[in-house]
XYZ file of C-alpha atoms in Angstrom:
135
model
C -0.036 0.027 -0.036
C 1.424 3.375 -0.960
C 1.040 6.538 1.043
C -0.038 9.846 -0.620
C 2.713 12.444 -0.913
C 2.000 15.260 1.502
C 4.594 17.654 0.110
C 7.157 17.658 -2.683
C 10.860 18.080 -1.910
C 12.133 21.600 -2.404
C 15.586 22.856 -3.322
C 17.753 24.249 -0.498
C 17.521 27.987 -0.117
C 19.467 29.308 2.846
C 17.954 32.794 2.911
C 15.784 34.693 0.597
C 17.108 38.144 -0.395
C 20.747 37.278 0.018
C 23.489 39.002 -2.004
C 26.388 37.526 -3.938
C 29.298 36.927 -1.594
C 31.503 38.797 -4.077
C 30.899 41.301 -6.854
C 31.072 40.566 -10.558
C 34.439 42.333 -10.868
C 36.080 40.999 -7.672
C 38.453 38.689 -9.515
C 41.377 39.747 -7.362
C 39.713 37.819 -4.498
C 41.042 34.734 -6.135
C 43.840 35.630 -8.668
C 44.609 32.026 -9.610
C 40.980 31.385 -10.670
C 40.856 34.728 -12.442
C 43.906 33.911 -14.582
C 42.548 30.493 -15.388
C 39.190 31.948 -16.506
C 40.896 34.710 -18.435
C 43.307 32.454 -20.421
C 40.987 29.412 -20.812
C 37.419 30.354 -20.030
C 35.887 27.240 -21.696
C 38.054 24.934 -19.514
C 37.237 27.006 -16.439
C 33.536 26.967 -17.214
C 33.489 23.213 -17.703
C 35.302 22.677 -14.359
C 32.885 25.027 -12.523
C 29.880 23.378 -14.079
C 31.118 19.953 -13.036
C 31.635 21.198 -9.442
C 28.011 22.534 -9.572
C 26.842 18.968 -10.309
C 26.078 19.381 -13.957
C 27.495 17.882 -17.175
C 31.159 18.687 -17.679
C 30.743 19.701 -21.344
C 27.598 21.815 -20.903
C 29.385 25.224 -21.236
C 30.660 24.212 -24.730
C 27.068 24.892 -25.972
C 27.621 28.602 -25.298
C 29.170 29.017 -28.789
C 25.704 28.657 -30.350
C 24.110 31.853 -28.880
C 24.370 35.543 -29.045
C 23.929 35.582 -25.228
C 25.706 32.512 -23.891
C 22.789 30.325 -22.890
C 24.607 28.033 -20.461
C 26.443 30.900 -18.712
C 23.128 32.635 -18.308
C 21.311 29.549 -17.027
C 24.139 28.631 -14.623
C 24.151 32.133 -13.086
C 20.310 32.080 -12.764
C 20.525 28.586 -11.266
C 23.120 29.596 -8.684
C 21.017 32.682 -7.757
C 17.985 30.400 -7.329
C 19.775 27.711 -5.344
C 21.271 30.156 -2.848
C 18.357 32.566 -2.692
C 20.363 35.489 -4.127
C 18.454 38.536 -5.276
C 18.699 39.613 -8.931
C 16.914 39.376 -12.209
C 17.184 37.493 -15.477
C 17.850 40.827 -17.194
C 20.980 41.416 -15.032
C 22.091 37.842 -15.673
C 21.772 38.411 -19.440
C 23.817 41.639 -19.283
C 26.606 40.101 -17.237
C 26.660 36.921 -19.285
C 26.871 38.863 -22.598
C 29.511 41.516 -21.623
C 31.778 39.573 -19.277
C 31.441 35.800 -19.450
C 34.687 34.945 -17.681
C 33.751 37.316 -14.775
C 30.468 35.486 -14.417
C 32.165 32.126 -14.213
C 34.594 33.421 -11.640
C 31.712 34.848 -9.524
C 29.821 31.535 -9.764
C 32.947 29.603 -8.628
C 33.597 32.027 -5.692
C 29.983 31.761 -4.592
C 30.033 27.998 -4.579
C 33.256 27.965 -2.538
C 31.910 30.464 -0.023
C 28.716 28.529 0.468
C 30.521 25.124 0.707
C 27.421 23.002 0.022
C 27.297 19.736 -1.827
C 26.144 20.284 -5.471
C 22.969 18.150 -5.462
C 21.703 18.746 -1.923
C 17.946 18.957 -1.798
C 15.951 19.405 1.329
C 13.174 21.601 2.776
C 13.829 25.311 2.761
C 13.265 25.862 6.465
C 16.249 26.222 8.804
C 14.699 23.931 11.482
C 14.390 21.021 8.989
C 18.048 21.529 7.972
C 19.247 21.580 11.586
C 17.153 18.470 12.331
C 18.477 16.645 9.405
C 22.154 17.445 10.168
C 21.866 16.685 13.876
C 20.411 13.224 13.085
C 23.500 12.349 11.031
């Protein structure tokens, strides 16, 4: 006998209305990553996408669009996952004019949050604390 589903799992959102941990032009915060992204952005984008839990070669699809679709979607996805304020319009502008800066910002954000890439749980803090204390 199966039980009815009372609620669907939701993605982890630590706080609504949060800001990026670093600005789009704060590449000096991590000069090693900045150089890597500047000299070989496709390789850096692939490594960052893999660390986010997505397909390694996904950023290579960016060559097919005027606004890089994968860069745009990854930035929007990171904003959504971590509850960062912003808009799709801002994501489009940043992705179009400075793709390597966007990838650096995404990487810095993932490092500052230090969360496993595919972690899905309820969005309430009490549920997160209860879940981690039972481990």
